[in-house]
Amino acid sequence: MRSLRSSLILLGLLASPVLAAVPTGFQETVYTSAALSPITGMAWAPDGSGRLFFTQKNGKVLVATMRDGALVTQGTALATSEFASETVYTNSEGGLLGIAFDPNYAVNRYVYLFLSAASTKQQIVRYTDANGAGTARTVLVGNLPTAGQNHVGGAIGLGPDGKLYWAIGDLGNGTGVNADLTSVAAKVSRANLDGTPANDNPFNDGVGPNNEYIWARGFRNPFTFTFQPGTGRLWVNSVGTNYEQIFLTNVRDHAGYIDYENNQPAGFITPVIKYRTNGTDTRGLTASGAVRSGGTVTFTTTAGHGFRKGEKITVAGVANAGFNGDFYVASVPSPTEWTATQTGPDASSGGGTAVTQNLGGSITGGIFYDSTLFPDGYRGNFFFGDYNSGGLVRATLAADNTVATVDAWASGFSQTVDMDVGPDGALYTVGVTSRSVTRILPTAAGQKLIVSALNVTLVEGGRSVFTVRLAEAPTEEFRVSVARASGDADLTVAEGAELIFTPANWNQLQRVVLAAAEDADMAADRAAFTVSVPGLNPETVQAVAIDDNSARLVLPALELAMDEGGTATFTVVLSKRPQGNVSVTAARTDGDTDVTVSSGATLTFTPANWNTVQTVTVAAAGDADTAQDSAKVTVAIPGGDARAVSITVQDTTPVAPTIVSTPLTTAVVGTPYRYEVAAEGRPAPSFSLTSSVQGPGIDATNGVILWTPTEAGTVDLQVTASNGVAPDSVQSFQVAVTAAPQDGGTEPDGGTTQPEEDSSGCGCGAGPSGALAWLGGLWMLRGRRARGG
């Protein structure tokens, strides 16, 4: 029934058609563009400019702009410009995956990206937004793990503490799970904004084996996360094998993967929202398992139910039919008991079943509604999508911030991957290959002030922006006042204390700029600002200023390479002017004793020279062996910040090459064969290949053999690695080439109409079409930046 409308989408912009199923009282506007594919995420710039940033899997960052209440189009297509372009590794789920904005973006214009740089390396990169163009590219965190396949993460955001957070999954092979603290895989990580590990990270052990970035752990595939406005709490959406899970995550928390999904024991966090991957859970009720007393019904299941507060449950088949119906879980007194609210006389019965909702099979981006356009009951609600079902889900929260209800809210949003709330108060969602972004808004909001956002974060000494517009055209001029109603006087309205709206400009975004003055204390400043106009309900914006008065160490790099017998240097400055003199020490804290700090072991920074570069010199003595030495030099402010510099000392003695990789000895006709030869030696070896057939070739520099066999048989290959030091290393092997297999049936999966259980854990076992869609798109899923806080 959607074929005609889907065809129209491809032709251009449609004004408010009902293309997907949204609730009564809401409507859609679909903006289309061929450039919006494949999309991995989106985020609105928090500067009041009305610019919507999109991340493409292939490495481009695109920007669309809102003008006069709508996104700008060129002809019938959404108009976009290119902000930046990265060279990325796009296999499976890799690519450009996440975007976030600095909490002081209104001043410093910093934009952060999470990307897969190579098959073995991911990075966090920072750009400066210079009039819509990304400049001053800086790699902040390099060498983040990936296996070049799935579960590579991509969630990135700025927390309420002003720190940089990101999340990576288990790389599809179980890396970093359970008690492993050496890898940031299967973790949420946290850094200072210069990319260095935060000193107060829970597992930061300095020179010990732990990875200093780790903040929380036990996540299988955390594509997305978001910070809750007002509370600053981190909600992590993790794609599962058997359950899709949303965790309210704190420092040091463990979500239990690889051992647990929705059955975490004491000592682990449990999901606040969960649903069965591509299915439902059914639990039988005991013979006396339905008891209503005082408006509360208690259900008892025959086995552990795994239900969560706020989850929607359908009860059927109870002997007393008055107990049947849909319920939201109010509490979980025990693993086999759950309660709900139900009016009616006290009664008891039993039998029947309790069944959960089917919400999909691959959870994607989520966002809290932090604006005023939607009805009041939507404020603070949490929305998230599911890639497999194309559904949007709405969760409401109770006064204590626990989940009150979870409901399927809208459907038909193909391959939905991300959503955000716009400065116009509308909800925006985008699909991976839909080539469109959809705007959802009420059909008749009524005249009101549209304020976005209602919770803002500033950096002390910095600025932050929220926007105001009207919901409808007025018949006369409206003068809107913005003023601090309560809180700290260090937070002020720097611009936009009075805003004038007329019948001509009512739908244009007008900026309010808040400023946070620097002070001497260490406490976060807070204030409430009232936005008001006679005749309309006022709105309140809550602002909090991040306070960090401590100076930090700034080093240009945390890795240093040098030759044996030589010296190398690195520089040190402070991040801000200290209140007094600061002594900084530099010393070898781990590794080979041939490495020493020859000068700069003690540096002194003062309020006058804090930003003057000082130098530390490292020396590496010669030795008799041919091994590569390594060491760690720690630079520290006693009782304060510390940085560890990894030193690699290259032995200069020539070493003959040795091939250390194991060849792939099977191939299939028509399927590309790839074997990456690895060899050690000094200098680095180059490679050559001989073959018994035409076709195989090798890259002389990186040793990659590429070849697509054309016929079955046995092929003799011989690889030679040479570097001018005798002898060369030779590896001879045979490749058995077999004929391509034939399809065993009429269905795309080889004859069966039911998918096998998803051994890869992608959560995509929704039948053949679902699997194909996954292969064509879910490699792009990623988690995204956090907002709010």
PDB file of C-alpha atoms in Angstrom, residues 461-588:
ATOM      1  CA  GLY A 461      33.810  31.190  30.855  1.00  0.00           C
ATOM      2  CA  GLY A 462      31.869  30.067  27.775  1.00  0.00           C
ATOM      3  CA  ARG A 463      28.474  30.438  26.125  1.00  0.00           C
ATOM      4  CA  SER A 464      25.521  28.309  25.101  1.00  0.00           C
ATOM      5  CA  VAL A 465      22.473  28.908  22.900  1.00  0.00           C
ATOM      6  CA  PHE A 466      18.796  28.023  22.850  1.00  0.00           C
ATOM      7  CA  THR A 467      16.214  29.179  20.318  1.00  0.00           C
ATOM      8  CA  VAL A 468      12.713  30.618  20.448  1.00  0.00           C
ATOM      9  CA  ARG A 469       9.972  30.934  17.809  1.00  0.00           C
ATOM     10  CA  LEU A 470       6.180  30.890  17.686  1.00  0.00           C
ATOM     11  CA  ALA A 471       4.042  27.891  16.768  1.00  0.00           C
ATOM     12  CA  GLU A 472       1.642  29.922  14.593  1.00  0.00           C
ATOM     13  CA  ALA A 473       1.528  33.262  12.816  1.00  0.00           C
ATOM     14  CA  PRO A 474       0.289  35.979  15.210  1.00  0.00           C
ATOM     15  CA  THR A 475      -2.118  38.756  14.298  1.00  0.00           C
ATOM     16  CA  GLU A 476       0.016  41.322  16.098  1.00  0.00           C
ATOM     17  CA  GLU A 477       3.550  41.867  17.346  1.00  0.00           C
ATOM     18  CA  PHE A 478       4.779  39.653  20.198  1.00  0.00           C
ATOM     19  CA  ARG A 479       7.600  40.877  22.455  1.00  0.00           C
ATOM     20  CA  VAL A 480       9.199  37.932  24.243  1.00  0.00           C
ATOM     21  CA  SER A 481      11.285  38.535  27.362  1.00  0.00           C
ATOM     22  CA  VAL A 482      14.075  36.260  28.611  1.00  0.00           C
ATOM     23  CA  ALA A 483      15.415  36.732  32.132  1.00  0.00           C
ATOM     24  CA  ARG A 484      17.090  34.781  34.913  1.00  0.00           C
ATOM     25  CA  ALA A 485      14.374  33.823  37.381  1.00  0.00           C
ATOM     26  CA  SER A 486      16.546  32.109  39.981  1.00  0.00           C
ATOM     27  CA  GLY A 487      19.987  30.682  40.553  1.00  0.00           C
ATOM     28  CA  ASP A 488      23.575  31.821  40.294  1.00  0.00           C
ATOM     29  CA  ALA A 489      24.275  35.364  39.134  1.00  0.00           C
ATOM     30  CA  ASP A 490      27.336  34.151  37.199  1.00  0.00           C
ATOM     31  CA  LEU A 491      24.876  32.859  34.573  1.00  0.00           C
ATOM     32  CA  THR A 492      23.437  35.681  32.489  1.00  0.00           C
ATOM     33  CA  VAL A 493      21.593  36.446  29.247  1.00  0.00           C
ATOM     34  CA  ALA A 494      24.319  37.755  26.941  1.00  0.00           C
ATOM     35  CA  GLU A 495      22.086  38.125  23.853  1.00  0.00           C
ATOM     36  CA  GLY A 496      18.349  37.852  23.214  1.00  0.00           C
ATOM     37  CA  ALA A 497      16.862  39.326  26.376  1.00  0.00           C
ATOM     38  CA  GLU A 498      14.047  40.659  24.181  1.00  0.00           C
ATOM     39  CA  LEU A 499      12.808  38.956  21.018  1.00  0.00           C
ATOM     40  CA  ILE A 500      10.254  40.502  18.652  1.00  0.00           C
ATOM     41  CA  PHE A 501       7.973  38.255  16.568  1.00  0.00           C
ATOM     42  CA  THR A 502       5.618  39.554  13.900  1.00  0.00           C
ATOM     43  CA  PRO A 503       3.278  38.024  11.297  1.00  0.00           C
ATOM     44  CA  ALA A 504       6.293  38.104   8.949  1.00  0.00           C
ATOM     45  CA  ASN A 505       8.994  36.444  11.092  1.00  0.00           C
ATOM     46  CA  TRP A 506       7.036  34.248  13.542  1.00  0.00           C
ATOM     47  CA  ASN A 507       8.593  31.012  12.254  1.00  0.00           C
ATOM     48  CA  GLN A 508      12.200  32.215  12.207  1.00  0.00           C
ATOM     49  CA  LEU A 509      14.561  30.923  14.889  1.00  0.00           C
ATOM     50  CA  GLN A 510      15.739  33.653  17.252  1.00  0.00           C
ATOM     51  CA  ARG A 511      18.739  32.989  19.448  1.00  0.00           C
ATOM     52  CA  VAL A 512      19.152  33.439  23.159  1.00  0.00           C
ATOM     53  CA  VAL A 513      22.805  33.340  24.219  1.00  0.00           C
ATOM     54  CA  LEU A 514      23.638  32.484  27.821  1.00  0.00           C
ATOM     55  CA  ALA A 515      27.037  33.266  29.321  1.00  0.00           C
ATOM     56  CA  ALA A 516      28.800  31.705  32.317  1.00  0.00           C
ATOM     57  CA  ALA A 517      31.355  33.882  34.084  1.00  0.00           C
ATOM     58  CA  GLU A 518      34.496  32.326  35.508  1.00  0.00           C
ATOM     59  CA  ASP A 519      34.700  32.155  39.267  1.00  0.00           C
ATOM     60  CA  ALA A 520      37.130  30.884  41.873  1.00  0.00           C
ATOM     61  CA  ASP A 521      35.035  28.088  43.350  1.00  0.00           C
ATOM     62  CA  MET A 522      34.860  24.493  42.173  1.00  0.00           C
ATOM     63  CA  ALA A 523      31.050  24.178  42.194  1.00  0.00           C
ATOM     64  CA  ALA A 524      28.826  23.930  39.134  1.00  0.00           C
ATOM     65  CA  ASP A 525      26.662  27.031  38.730  1.00  0.00           C
ATOM     66  CA  ARG A 526      22.931  26.631  38.033  1.00  0.00           C
ATOM     67  CA  ALA A 527      20.161  29.015  37.066  1.00  0.00           C
ATOM     68  CA  ALA A 528      16.616  29.036  35.670  1.00  0.00           C
ATOM     69  CA  PHE A 529      15.652  31.413  32.855  1.00  0.00           C
ATOM     70  CA  THR A 530      12.050  32.346  32.109  1.00  0.00           C
ATOM     71  CA  VAL A 531      10.880  32.882  28.521  1.00  0.00           C
ATOM     72  CA  SER A 532       7.606  34.811  28.582  1.00  0.00           C
ATOM     73  CA  VAL A 533       5.178  36.936  26.580  1.00  0.00           C
ATOM     74  CA  PRO A 534       1.773  38.276  27.633  1.00  0.00           C
ATOM     75  CA  GLY A 535      -1.060  35.968  26.646  1.00  0.00           C
ATOM     76  CA  LEU A 536       0.967  32.725  26.360  1.00  0.00           C
ATOM     77  CA  ASN A 537       2.210  30.220  28.895  1.00  0.00           C
ATOM     78  CA  PRO A 538       5.793  30.979  29.958  1.00  0.00           C
ATOM     79  CA  GLU A 539       8.562  28.419  29.554  1.00  0.00           C
ATOM     80  CA  THR A 540      11.576  27.767  31.777  1.00  0.00           C
ATOM     81  CA  VAL A 541      15.077  26.879  30.604  1.00  0.00           C
ATOM     82  CA  GLN A 542      17.418  25.249  33.109  1.00  0.00           C
ATOM     83  CA  ALA A 543      21.126  26.026  32.676  1.00  0.00           C
ATOM     84  CA  VAL A 544      24.169  24.498  34.348  1.00  0.00           C
ATOM     85  CA  ALA A 545      27.794  25.582  33.968  1.00  0.00           C
ATOM     86  CA  ILE A 546      30.583  23.005  34.011  1.00  0.00           C
ATOM     87  CA  ASP A 547      33.234  24.094  36.513  1.00  0.00           C
ATOM     88  CA  ASP A 548      36.791  22.814  36.077  1.00  0.00           C
ATOM     89  CA  ASN A 549      39.368  25.187  37.478  1.00  0.00           C
ATOM     90  CA  SER A 550      42.272  22.752  37.500  1.00  0.00           C
ATOM     91  CA  ALA A 551      45.034  23.117  34.922  1.00  0.00           C
ATOM     92  CA  ARG A 552      45.762  20.003  32.860  1.00  0.00           C
ATOM     93  CA  LEU A 553      48.827  18.832  31.020  1.00  0.00           C
ATOM     94  CA  VAL A 554      48.781  19.267  27.251  1.00  0.00           C
ATOM     95  CA  LEU A 555      51.120  17.103  25.166  1.00  0.00           C
ATOM     96  CA  PRO A 556      51.044  17.086  21.351  1.00  0.00           C
ATOM     97  CA  ALA A 557      51.312  13.270  21.246  1.00  0.00           C
ATOM     98  CA  LEU A 558      51.437  10.329  23.621  1.00  0.00           C
ATOM     99  CA  GLU A 559      53.649   8.156  21.396  1.00  0.00           C
ATOM    100  CA  LEU A 560      57.317   8.772  20.627  1.00  0.00           C
ATOM    101  CA  ALA A 561      59.543   6.767  18.257  1.00  0.00           C
ATOM    102  CA  MET A 562      63.322   7.004  18.287  1.00  0.00           C
ATOM    103  CA  ASP A 563      66.442   5.151  17.182  1.00  0.00           C
ATOM    104  CA  GLU A 564      68.723   3.255  19.529  1.00  0.00           C
ATOM    105  CA  GLY A 565      71.644   5.428  20.585  1.00  0.00           C
ATOM    106  CA  GLY A 566      69.755   8.633  19.915  1.00  0.00           C
ATOM    107  CA  THR A 567      67.486  11.140  21.603  1.00  0.00           C
ATOM    108  CA  ALA A 568      63.979  12.451  21.018  1.00  0.00           C
ATOM    109  CA  THR A 569      61.879  15.202  22.541  1.00  0.00           C
ATOM    110  CA  PHE A 570      58.287  16.040  23.362  1.00  0.00           C
ATOM    111  CA  THR A 571      56.753  19.252  24.673  1.00  0.00           C
ATOM    112  CA  VAL A 572      54.523  20.125  27.596  1.00  0.00           C
ATOM    113  CA  VAL A 573      52.258  23.110  28.373  1.00  0.00           C
ATOM    114  CA  LEU A 574      49.301  23.657  30.676  1.00  0.00           C
ATOM    115  CA  SER A 575      45.712  23.892  29.490  1.00  0.00           C
ATOM    116  CA  LYS A 576      44.984  27.095  31.441  1.00  0.00           C
ATOM    117  CA  ARG A 577      46.606  29.622  33.759  1.00  0.00           C
ATOM    118  CA  PRO A 578      47.129  28.101  37.229  1.00  0.00           C
ATOM    119  CA  GLN A 579      46.451  30.042  40.404  1.00  0.00           C
ATOM    120  CA  GLY A 580      50.028  29.411  41.572  1.00  0.00           C
ATOM    121  CA  ASN A 581      53.244  27.727  40.502  1.00  0.00           C
ATOM    122  CA  VAL A 582      52.886  24.164  39.242  1.00  0.00           C
ATOM    123  CA  SER A 583      55.718  21.630  39.349  1.00  0.00           C
ATOM    124  CA  VAL A 584      55.657  18.928  36.664  1.00  0.00           C
ATOM    125  CA  THR A 585      57.770  15.773  36.794  1.00  0.00           C
ATOM    126  CA  ALA A 586      58.829  13.467  33.952  1.00  0.00           C
ATOM    127  CA  ALA A 587      60.273  10.005  34.644  1.00  0.00           C
ATOM    128  CA  ARG A 588      60.461   6.533  33.131  1.00  0.00           C
TER     129      ARG A 588
END
